Coordinates of C-alpha atoms and ligand atoms in Angstrom, one line a residue:
X1 CA 98.7 9.6 -41.2
X2 CA 98.9 13.6 -41.6
X3 CA 100.9 15.3 -44.1
X4 CA 103.3 17.4 -42.2
X5 CA 102.6 20.7 -42.8
X6 CA 106.5 22.8 -42.1
X7 CA 106.7 25.9 -41.1
X8 CA 110.4 26.0 -43.1
X9 CA 109.9 28.2 -46.2
X10 CA 112.8 28.3 -48.5
X11 CA 115.6 26.0 -48.5
X12 CA 119.5 25.2 -49.3
X13 CA 120.3 22.3 -51.2
X14 CA 124.0 21.9 -50.4
X15 CA 123.8 19.0 -53.4
X16 CA 124.1 18.1 -57.0
X17 CA 122.3 15.4 -58.5
X18 CA 119.6 13.2 -57.9
X19 CA 119.3 13.6 -54.6
X20 CA 119.1 17.6 -55.1
X21 CA 116.1 17.1 -57.7
X22 CA 114.5 14.6 -55.2
X23 CA 115.0 17.4 -52.2
X24 CA 113.6 19.7 -55.0
X25 CA 110.9 18.0 -55.4
X26 CA 110.0 17.4 -51.6
X27 CA 110.1 21.4 -51.3
X28 CA 108.0 21.5 -53.9
X29 CA 104.9 19.7 -52.7
X30 CA 105.9 21.5 -49.3
X31 CA 106.4 25.0 -50.2
X32 CA 109.5 25.5 -49.3
X33 CA 111.1 27.6 -51.6
X34 CA 114.2 25.7 -53.4
X35 CA 117.8 26.8 -54.0
X36 CA 120.1 24.7 -56.0
X37 CA 123.4 25.5 -55.4
X38 CA 126.0 24.8 -58.8
X39 CA 129.7 23.9 -59.5
X40 CA 131.3 25.1 -62.9
X41 CA 130.7 21.9 -64.2
X42 CA 126.8 21.8 -63.6
X43 CA 124.9 24.8 -64.8
X44 CA 123.0 23.3 -67.2
X45 CA 122.3 20.3 -64.4
X46 CA 119.3 19.5 -63.4
X47 CA 118.9 21.0 -60.5
X48 CA 119.7 23.7 -61.7
X49 CA 117.2 24.3 -64.2
X50 CA 114.1 22.8 -61.7
X51 CA 114.9 25.3 -58.5
X52 CA 113.0 28.1 -57.2
X53 CA 116.9 29.8 -57.7
X54 CA 120.7 28.5 -58.1
X55 CA 123.7 30.1 -56.9
X56 CA 127.0 30.0 -59.0
X57 CA 129.1 28.6 -55.3
X58 CA 133.3 27.7 -57.6
X59 CA 134.7 25.7 -60.3
X60 CA 134.1 22.0 -60.6
X61 CA 135.9 20.0 -58.3
X62 CA 134.0 19.2 -55.0
X63 CA 136.2 20.7 -52.8
X64 CA 135.6 24.2 -54.9
X65 CA 132.1 24.2 -54.6
X66 CA 129.8 20.8 -52.5
X67 CA 132.8 20.9 -50.1
X68 CA 133.0 25.2 -49.7
X69 CA 131.8 24.9 -46.5
X70 CA 131.6 28.6 -46.4
X71 CA 130.4 29.4 -49.8
X72 CA 127.0 26.9 -49.1
X73 CA 126.7 29.3 -46.0
X74 CA 127.4 32.5 -47.4
X75 CA 124.7 31.1 -50.4
X76 CA 122.6 30.3 -47.4
X77 CA 122.4 34.2 -46.1
X78 CA 123.0 35.8 -49.5
X79 CA 119.4 33.6 -50.5
X80 CA 117.5 34.4 -47.4
X81 CA 116.9 30.4 -46.6
X82 CA 115.9 29.2 -42.5
X83 CA 116.6 25.7 -43.6
X84 CA 119.4 23.1 -45.1
X85 CA 119.6 20.0 -46.8
X86 CA 122.6 18.4 -47.4
X87 CA 121.4 15.4 -49.3
X88 CA 123.9 12.2 -49.1
X89 CA 127.5 12.2 -49.6
X90 CA 129.6 15.2 -49.9
X91 CA 129.2 17.0 -46.4
X92 CA 126.1 15.5 -45.2
X93 CA 127.7 13.6 -42.3
X94 CA 130.1 16.6 -41.6
X95 CA 129.6 17.5 -37.9
X96 CA 131.1 20.4 -38.7
X97 CA 128.9 21.4 -41.4
X98 CA 126.0 20.8 -39.3
X99 CA 128.0 22.9 -36.6
X100 CA 128.1 26.0 -38.9
X101 CA 124.7 25.8 -40.4
X102 CA 123.0 26.0 -37.1
X103 CA 125.7 27.8 -34.5
X104 CA 124.1 30.9 -38.5
X105 CA 120.2 30.4 -36.7
X106 CA 119.5 27.5 -39.5
X107 CA 117.5 24.6 -40.0
X108 CA 119.7 21.5 -40.4
X109 CA 117.5 18.7 -42.2
X110 CA 119.6 15.4 -40.6
X111 CA 120.9 14.7 -37.1
X112 CA 122.2 16.9 -34.4
X113 CA 126.4 17.1 -34.9
X114 CA 126.9 14.9 -31.3
X115 CA 125.0 12.3 -33.5
X116 CA 126.9 12.7 -36.4
X117 CA 130.1 12.7 -34.8
X118 CA 129.3 9.4 -32.4
X119 CA 127.9 7.5 -35.2
X120 CA 131.2 9.1 -37.9
X121 CA 133.8 7.2 -36.6
X122 CA 133.8 3.5 -36.5
X123 CA 135.7 1.8 -33.8
X124 CA 133.5 4.9 -31.7
X125 CA 130.3 3.5 -32.9
X126 CA 131.2 -0.1 -32.2
X127 CA 132.8 1.2 -29.2
X128 CA 128.9 2.8 -29.0
X129 CA 127.1 -0.2 -29.4
X130 CA 129.0 -3.0 -27.5
X131 CA 128.3 -0.2 -24.4
X132 CA 124.5 -0.9 -25.8
X133 CA 124.4 -3.8 -25.9
X134 CA 124.5 -4.0 -30.0
X135 CA 125.6 -7.0 -30.9
X136 CA 128.7 -5.8 -33.0
X137 CA 131.1 -8.1 -35.3
X138 CA 134.2 -10.0 -33.3
X139 CA 137.3 -7.5 -34.4
X140 CA 139.9 -5.9 -33.4
X141 CA 140.6 -1.7 -32.7
X142 CA 143.5 0.5 -31.7
X143 CA 145.5 3.1 -32.4
X144 CA 148.5 2.6 -31.1
X145 CA 149.0 -1.2 -31.9
X146 CA 151.9 -1.8 -34.3
X147 CA 151.3 -4.1 -37.4
X148 CA 153.0 -7.2 -35.3
X149 CA 149.8 -7.2 -33.0
X150 CA 147.2 -6.5 -35.8
X151 CA 148.5 -10.0 -36.7
X152 CA 148.7 -11.7 -33.4
X153 CA 144.6 -10.3 -33.1
X154 CA 143.8 -11.1 -36.5
X155 CA 144.9 -15.1 -35.3
X156 CA 143.0 -14.8 -32.7
X157 CA 139.7 -13.5 -34.5
X158 CA 140.5 -16.0 -36.9
X159 CA 140.8 -15.6 -40.4
X160 CA 139.7 -14.2 -42.9
X161 CA 139.6 -11.1 -41.4
X162 CA 138.5 -7.7 -43.1
X163 CA 140.5 -4.1 -43.0
X164 CA 138.5 -0.9 -42.8
X165 CA 139.4 2.5 -42.8
X166 CA 137.8 3.2 -39.2
X167 CA 136.8 6.4 -41.0
X168 CA 134.9 4.4 -43.8
X169 CA 132.5 4.5 -46.0
X170 CA 131.3 4.5 -49.7
X171 CA 132.6 0.5 -49.8
X172 CA 136.7 2.3 -49.7
X173 CA 139.2 1.6 -47.6
X174 CA 138.5 -2.4 -46.9
X175 CA 140.6 -5.4 -47.8
X176 CA 139.8 -8.7 -47.2
X177 CA 142.6 -11.1 -46.0
X178 CA 142.7 -14.5 -46.1
X179 CA 146.2 -15.2 -44.0
X180 CA 148.8 -13.4 -41.8
X181 CA 151.3 -13.1 -45.0
X182 CA 148.4 -11.3 -46.8
X183 CA 148.4 -8.4 -43.6
X184 CA 151.4 -6.6 -43.6
X185 CA 150.3 -5.2 -47.3
X186 CA 145.9 -5.0 -46.3
X187 CA 146.3 -3.0 -43.3
X188 CA 149.4 -0.4 -45.2
X189 CA 147.2 -0.2 -48.7
X190 CA 143.9 0.1 -47.2
X191 CA 145.7 3.2 -44.7
X192 CA 146.9 4.7 -47.7
X193 CA 143.5 4.7 -49.4
X194 CA 141.7 5.7 -45.8
X195 CA 144.6 8.5 -45.8
X196 CA 143.3 9.4 -49.6
X197 CA 139.7 9.6 -49.0
X198 CA 138.9 10.7 -45.2
X199 CA 141.9 12.5 -44.4
X200 CA 142.2 9.6 -41.7
X201 CA 144.8 6.8 -41.6
X202 CA 143.3 5.1 -39.1
X203 CA 142.3 1.3 -39.8
X204 CA 140.9 -1.9 -37.3
X205 CA 139.8 -5.4 -38.4
X206 CA 137.1 -7.3 -38.6
X207 CA 136.1 -10.4 -38.5
X208 CA 135.1 -11.0 -42.4
X209 CA 131.1 -12.8 -42.2
X210 CA 132.1 -15.2 -44.9
X211 CA 128.1 -16.1 -45.8
X212 CA 127.4 -12.9 -45.2
X213 CA 123.8 -10.6 -45.9
X214 CA 123.9 -6.7 -45.8
X215 CA 120.6 -5.7 -43.4
X216 CA 119.5 -3.0 -42.9
X217 CA 117.4 -0.8 -41.4
X218 CA 115.0 2.6 -41.8
X219 CA 115.1 5.1 -38.5
X220 CA 113.2 7.8 -38.1
X221 CA 112.9 9.9 -35.0
X222 CA 111.8 13.0 -33.8
X223 CA 112.5 16.4 -31.2
X224 CA 110.2 14.8 -28.9
X225 CA 111.9 11.4 -28.6
X226 CA 109.8 9.5 -30.6
X227 CA 112.2 7.3 -32.8
X228 CA 110.8 4.6 -34.7
X229 CA 111.6 2.4 -37.3
X230 CA 110.4 1.7 -40.9
X231 CA 111.5 -1.7 -41.4
X232 CA 114.6 -3.5 -43.0
X233 CA 116.7 -3.4 -47.1
X234 CA 118.1 -5.9 -48.3
X235 CA 121.0 -4.2 -49.9
X236 CA 123.5 -7.3 -50.6
X237 CA 124.1 -7.3 -53.8
X238 CA 127.7 -5.3 -54.2
X239 CA 130.6 -4.5 -56.5
X240 CA 133.1 -3.0 -54.1
X241 CA 131.5 -2.7 -51.3
X242 CA 129.4 -0.6 -52.9
X243 CA 125.2 -1.6 -53.2
X244 CA 123.9 -2.0 -56.5
X245 CA 120.2 -3.8 -56.3
X246 CA 118.0 -2.9 -53.0
X247 CA 115.1 -4.1 -52.2
X248 CA 112.8 -4.1 -49.4
X249 CA 111.5 -6.6 -47.5
X250 CA 114.4 -8.7 -47.7
X251 CA 113.7 -12.3 -48.5
X252 CA 116.4 -13.5 -45.5
X253 CA 114.2 -12.3 -43.1
X254 CA 111.2 -13.7 -41.1
X255 CA 109.1 -11.6 -38.6
X256 CA 111.0 -12.5 -35.3
X257 CA 113.9 -11.4 -36.8
X258 CA 112.7 -8.5 -38.3
X259 CA 111.3 -7.6 -35.4
X260 CA 114.5 -8.4 -33.2
X261 CA 116.4 -6.1 -35.8
X262 CA 114.2 -3.4 -35.9
X263 CA 114.5 -3.0 -31.7
X264 CA 118.4 -3.1 -32.2
X265 CA 118.5 -0.5 -34.9
X266 CA 115.9 1.8 -32.4
X267 CA 118.2 1.4 -29.5
X268 CA 121.2 1.9 -31.0
X269 CA 119.9 5.7 -32.6
X270 CA 118.2 6.6 -28.9
X271 CA 122.3 5.5 -27.6
X272 CA 123.2 8.6 -29.7
X273 CA 120.1 10.5 -28.7
X274 CA 119.0 10.4 -33.1
X275 CA 116.9 12.9 -34.1
X276 CA 115.4 12.6 -38.3
X277 CA 115.8 9.5 -40.9
X278 CA 119.4 8.0 -40.7
X279 CA 119.5 4.4 -41.5
X280 CA 121.4 1.1 -39.2
X281 CA 123.2 -0.7 -41.7
X282 CA 124.0 -4.9 -40.2
X283 CA 125.4 -8.5 -41.5
X284 CA 123.6 -11.3 -40.8
X285 CA 123.4 -14.7 -41.3
X286 CA 121.7 -17.0 -43.1
X287 CA 121.4 -18.6 -38.6
X288 CA 119.9 -15.4 -37.7
X289 CA 122.9 -14.0 -36.1
X290 CA 123.0 -10.4 -36.9
X291 CA 125.8 -7.8 -36.1
X292 CA 126.0 -3.8 -36.6
X293 CA 128.1 -2.9 -38.5
X294 CA 128.0 1.2 -38.7
X295 CA 125.2 4.4 -38.9
X296 CA 125.1 5.7 -41.3
X297 CA 123.3 9.8 -39.9
X298 CA 121.5 11.3 -43.5
X299 CA 118.9 10.3 -45.6
X300 CA 120.4 6.1 -47.7
X301 CA 120.6 6.5 -51.8
X302 CA 117.9 3.2 -51.4
X303 CA 116.0 4.9 -49.1
X304 CA 112.7 5.0 -52.1
X305 CA 112.6 1.2 -51.6
X306 CA 111.4 2.2 -48.2
X307 CA 108.8 4.8 -49.5
X308 CA 107.2 1.9 -51.7
X309 CA 106.6 -0.1 -48.9
X310 CA 105.7 2.0 -45.8
X311 CA 103.9 4.2 -48.5
X312 CA 105.3 7.1 -46.8
X313 CA 107.6 9.9 -47.8
X314 CA 110.8 10.2 -46.3
X315 CA 112.6 13.7 -47.4
X316 CA 109.1 15.7 -46.5
X317 CA 109.5 14.0 -43.0
X318 CA 112.9 14.5 -42.7
X319 CA 111.4 18.6 -42.9
X320 CA 108.7 18.1 -41.0
X321 CA 110.9 16.9 -38.4
X322 CA 113.7 19.7 -38.7
X323 CA 111.0 22.1 -38.7
X324 CA 110.0 20.6 -34.7
X325 CA 107.2 19.0 -35.6
X326 CA 106.1 15.4 -34.0
X327 CA 106.3 11.8 -35.8
X328 CA 102.8 12.0 -37.2
X329 CA 102.7 8.2 -36.7
X330 CA 104.0 6.1 -33.4
X331 CA 105.2 1.7 -34.6
X332 CA 102.2 -0.1 -34.0
X333 CA 100.5 2.1 -37.4
X334 CA 103.4 1.0 -39.7
X335 CA 103.5 -1.8 -41.7
X336 CA 105.3 -3.1 -45.2
X337 CA 103.0 -3.4 -48.0
X338 CA 104.3 -5.4 -50.9
X339 CA 107.8 -5.3 -52.5
X340 CA 110.2 -2.4 -54.5
X341 CA 113.1 -3.2 -55.7
X342 CA 115.9 -0.4 -56.7
X343 CA 118.5 -0.3 -59.2
X344 CA 120.8 1.5 -59.4
X345 CA 122.0 2.0 -62.2
X346 CA 125.9 3.7 -63.3
X347 CA 128.0 4.9 -66.1
X348 CA 130.4 2.2 -65.3
X349 CA 131.9 -0.5 -66.3
X350 CA 131.7 -4.5 -65.4
X351 CA 133.8 -6.0 -67.6
X352 CA 137.1 -3.8 -66.4
X353 CA 136.3 -4.0 -62.8
X354 CA 132.9 -1.3 -61.8
X355 CA 135.8 1.0 -63.0
X356 CA 133.1 4.9 -63.6
X357 CA 132.6 5.6 -67.5
X358 CA 132.4 9.5 -68.4
X359 CA 130.3 10.5 -71.8
X360 CA 127.8 12.9 -72.6
X361 CA 123.9 10.5 -72.4
X362 CA 123.5 11.3 -76.5
X363 CA 119.7 9.8 -75.0
X364 CA 119.5 8.4 -72.0
X365 CA 115.0 6.9 -72.0
X366 CA 113.6 5.9 -68.9
X367 CA 111.6 3.6 -68.6
X368 CA 107.9 4.6 -67.5
X369 CA 104.4 2.1 -66.4
X370 CA 102.4 1.4 -63.2
X371 CA 104.5 0.8 -60.0
X372 CA 107.7 2.4 -61.5
X373 CA 109.8 6.0 -60.1
X374 CA 112.8 6.9 -62.5
X375 CA 115.1 9.2 -59.6
X376 CA 117.4 11.3 -62.0
X377 CA 119.6 13.8 -61.5
X378 CA 120.4 14.2 -65.7
X379 CA 119.1 13.6 -69.5
X380 CA 119.5 13.4 -72.8
X381 CA 122.0 15.6 -73.8
X382 CA 123.6 15.9 -70.2
X383 CA 127.2 14.5 -69.5
X384 CA 128.3 12.5 -66.6
X385 CA 131.4 13.7 -65.9
X386 CA 134.9 12.6 -64.0
X387 CA 134.1 15.4 -61.0
X388 CA 131.0 13.4 -59.7
X389 CA 129.8 9.9 -58.9
X390 CA 128.4 8.4 -62.2
X391 CA 125.5 6.9 -60.8
X392 CA 122.8 7.9 -64.0
X393 CA 118.9 7.1 -62.7
X394 CA 117.8 4.4 -59.6
X395 CA 115.2 2.4 -61.8
X396 CA 112.5 2.1 -58.9
X397 CA 109.7 -0.9 -59.3
X398 CA 107.7 -1.4 -56.5
X399 CA 104.6 -4.3 -56.6
X400 CA 102.4 -6.7 -54.3
X401 CA 105.0 -9.6 -54.1
X402 CA 108.5 -9.9 -55.2
X403 CA 107.7 -12.6 -57.8
X404 CA 105.3 -9.3 -59.2
X405 CA 108.5 -6.8 -58.7
X406 CA 111.1 -8.4 -59.9
X407 CA 109.3 -8.5 -63.2
X408 CA 108.4 -5.5 -63.4
X409 CA 112.4 -4.2 -62.8
X410 CA 113.2 -7.0 -65.6
X411 CA 110.8 -4.7 -68.0
X412 CA 111.7 -1.3 -67.3
X413 CA 115.0 -2.3 -67.1
X414 CA 114.7 -3.7 -71.0
X415 CA 112.4 -0.5 -71.8
X416 CA 116.0 1.9 -70.6
X417 CA 117.6 3.6 -73.2
X418 CA 120.5 5.0 -73.0
X419 CA 123.1 5.9 -75.8
X420 CA 126.3 7.4 -75.3
X421 CA 128.3 6.2 -72.4
X422 CA 129.4 3.0 -71.2
X423 CA 126.4 1.8 -68.5
X424 CA 126.4 -1.4 -66.3
X425 CA 122.4 -1.8 -67.9
X426 CA 122.6 -5.1 -69.7
X427 CA 124.7 -5.9 -66.3
X428 CA 121.6 -5.7 -64.3
X429 CA 119.5 -7.9 -66.4
X430 CA 121.6 -9.9 -66.2
X431 CA 121.5 -10.3 -61.9
X432 CA 117.8 -9.8 -62.1
X433 CA 117.6 -12.7 -64.2
X434 CA 119.8 -15.0 -62.2
X435 CA 118.4 -17.8 -60.9
X436 CA 120.5 -16.2 -57.3
X437 CA 118.6 -13.5 -57.6
X438 CA 115.5 -15.3 -57.6
X439 CA 115.9 -17.4 -54.9
X440 CA 116.2 -14.4 -53.1
X441 CA 119.9 -15.5 -51.7
X442 CA 122.6 -12.8 -53.3
X443 CA 125.1 -12.7 -50.4
X444 CA 127.3 -9.7 -50.7
X445 CA 130.2 -12.5 -52.0
X446 CA 127.7 -12.9 -55.1
X447 CA 129.0 -10.2 -57.7
X448 CA 132.5 -10.8 -57.1
X449 CA 131.7 -14.8 -57.6
X450 CA 130.3 -14.8 -59.9
X451 CA 131.4 -12.3 -62.4
X452 CA 131.5 -13.7 -65.1
X453 CA 128.2 -14.9 -65.8
X454 CA 126.4 -10.9 -64.9
X455 CA 128.7 -9.9 -67.9
X456 CA 126.9 -9.9 -71.4
X457 CA 129.3 -11.3 -74.9
X458 CA 131.2 -8.7 -75.0
X459 CA 129.2 -7.8 -78.7
X460 CA 130.7 -5.1 -80.7
X461 CA 129.1 -2.0 -80.2
X462 CA 128.1 0.2 -83.1
X463 CA 130.1 2.5 -84.2
X464 CA 129.8 6.6 -83.3
X465 CA 128.9 6.9 -86.6
X466 CA 125.8 5.0 -86.7
X467 CA 124.4 6.6 -83.5
X468 CA 125.0 10.6 -84.6
X469 CA 122.6 8.3 -87.4
X470 CA 120.0 7.0 -85.0
X471 CA 119.9 10.4 -83.3
X472 CA 118.5 12.2 -86.6
X473 CA 116.5 9.5 -86.9
X474 CA 114.3 10.2 -83.6
X475 CA 115.0 14.2 -83.7
X476 CA 113.5 13.8 -86.5
X477 CA 110.8 11.4 -85.8
X478 CA 109.9 13.7 -83.5
X479 CA 106.2 14.0 -84.0
X480 CA 105.1 13.3 -87.2
X481 CA 102.8 10.7 -88.4
X482 CA 104.3 9.3 -91.4
X483 CA 106.5 6.3 -90.9
X484 CA 109.6 6.7 -92.2
X485 CA 112.2 4.2 -94.5
X486 CA 114.0 3.0 -90.9
X487 CA 111.6 1.7 -89.4
X488 CA 109.4 0.3 -92.2
X489 CA 113.0 -1.8 -92.7
X490 CA 112.8 -2.8 -88.9
X491 CA 115.6 -0.9 -88.2
X492 CA 115.4 -0.6 -84.8
X493 CA 116.9 2.9 -84.6
X494 CA 113.0 4.0 -85.4
X495 CA 112.2 1.6 -82.1
X496 CA 111.5 2.9 -78.0
X497 CA 110.2 -0.3 -76.8
X498 CA 112.3 -2.5 -75.0
X499 CA 115.2 -2.0 -78.1
X500 CA 119.1 -1.7 -76.1
X501 CA 122.4 -2.5 -78.0
X502 CA 123.9 -5.5 -77.8
X503 CA 121.6 -7.5 -75.8
X504 CA 119.1 -10.2 -77.6
X505 CA 114.9 -8.4 -76.3
X506 CA 113.1 -10.4 -74.2
Ligands
ADP601 P1 124.3 4.7 -49.1 O1 125.4 3.8 -48.3 O2 123.5 5.6 -48.7 O3 123.7 3.8 -50.4 P2 126.9 5.1 -50.9 O4 127.8 4.3 -50.1 O5 126.6 4.3 -52.3 O6 125.9 5.0 -49.6 O7 127.5 6.4 -50.6 C1 126.1 7.2 -51.3 C2 127.0 8.8 -52.0 O8 128.3 9.2 -51.2 C3 128.3 8.5 -52.9 O9 128.3 9.9 -53.5 C4 129.3 8.1 -51.7 O10 130.8 7.9 -52.7 C5 129.4 8.9 -51.0 N1 129.9 8.7 -49.8 C6 128.9 7.8 -48.6 N2 130.3 7.6 -48.0 C7 130.9 8.4 -48.4 C8 132.4 9.1 -47.4 N3 132.5 9.0 -45.8 N4 132.9 10.1 -47.7 C9 132.7 11.0 -48.5 N5 132.1 10.3 -49.6 C10 130.9 9.3 -49.6
ADP602 P1 131.1 1.2 -46.0 O1 131.1 2.3 -44.6 O2 131.9 1.6 -46.8 O3 129.9 1.2 -46.1 P2 130.9 -1.1 -44.3 O4 131.5 -1.1 -42.8 O5 129.2 -0.6 -44.4 O6 131.5 0.6 -44.9 O7 130.7 -2.1 -45.2 C1 131.1 -1.8 -47.0 C2 130.2 -3.3 -46.8 O8 131.4 -4.6 -46.4 C3 128.8 -3.7 -45.7 O9 128.0 -2.9 -46.5 C4 129.9 -5.9 -46.5 O10 128.5 -6.0 -48.0 C5 130.5 -5.6 -46.5 N1 131.4 -6.3 -45.3 C6 131.6 -4.8 -44.2 N2 132.1 -5.2 -42.8 C7 132.6 -6.8 -43.1 C8 132.3 -7.8 -42.1 N3 133.2 -8.1 -40.6 N4 132.3 -9.5 -42.3 C9 131.8 -9.4 -43.7 N5 131.3 -8.3 -45.0 C10 131.9 -6.7 -44.2
MG603 MG1 127.8 1.4 -45.1

């Protein structure tokens, strides 16, 4: 396979954080000049520091900056970009933004606006998939039905059902309903949340599949009619209907099911004339049935596990496709090799409904070593603010076998040091050590159902004075060869290996 060589010169990266950093890295390798944008809250951010050029586009609130189409376009024009990469989240699935970029004569590093539109509303995507012969979860959708009609439909489908936002994403606007009495409140709650999050109150029903796995297929299509899939990612470890740990291959699939789901995903992509990278999400059952959930018309957060097992660079391929190049391989050239796992390290509190936490990362020492990759947009001294997604880093571990990858991930998590904010690090460690995870049987309800066994015992955290003392020691220790009194006394502050707060060393 040849390395793609694109003709694109300069890219506006319409995003922030780790995904902006990831795209900048691809640009650098391809010889594309990387232009970052930033809000007033991000002046010191890593994506700004790494880019070849950075342009201030507005206030901290996303509506003023990362969601501000006119400002983004102005930045692209002013700096002379010939393409725009939207990353994920923000405007990545905005038909309007894609259209505006293309209308301005720039290349859009993503699918066409038409595919974004067709897959953007879940109810319409479901209808389209049914026509294309891709199985969907039994459900009910109507823009005009009364609550009584929703109730009749729910009884027909059979409880439990899921109320879902038609315009949904990021796990928002979703309610599980176990009986008819709870339906009116769930409909009202989901509509409210959907209106707030997506400006679209429409909801629909799906049969709630209780023992379900989230298995998704990465697809990639060029502008010349070639569509391939890059196999699956298992993403069943979720909280608030959002992924925390992803892996490839999925422990659930055998070769036959993998081939079937891959073919269905390619079919789904073809049905909307899809171009560039995208993901078709399915719900799969232990019996080997699978149903279309939605298509994410962008690069996915968890794309690195696919990169690890296929050996491909998805972001570089996105640029190649956007430049009009043909895919440098066919389906039969592609193989899964070894096993990869990703953990999303968040500033959030697992003991308090996984609510986002904020704070300054006094010290962040990411793991390293053979088979370890860390994608992050922050470093020590940076702040996790209320304005944006609280993800600190993605840690990816790869090895020849699943057991090896798990062991690598466990070691990497044990090595990771974060001071200054509440995180899900201890929770991730517990999850990666849980017998169900080791057995590969975690389903989408697992985290909620076993939460108490995944929370660390409430160990008292050291106070701020201790943390300050620790930082002082660490800084003073930089470059010193003589042992300090603290390290001689065995103080954990002097150790950078495997020490973590509130956790016994393993
Ligand atoms: P993935 O499906 O790639 O794992 P997530 O669901 O975690 O992605 O979402 C990735 C990012 O995009 C998160 O910051 C999430 O909050 C945001 N996001 C996803 N979908 C939407 C949407 N429809 N509207 C707003 N934000 C979204
Ligand atoms: P979003 O756009 O918010 O990602 P999805 O439709 O992908 O919405 O659903 C989010 C998650 O909710 C899925 O990953 C899955 O775990 C769960 N889920 C969605 N639909 C169903 C269903 N019909 N039955 C069981 N679980 C579901
Ligand atoms: Mg989804």
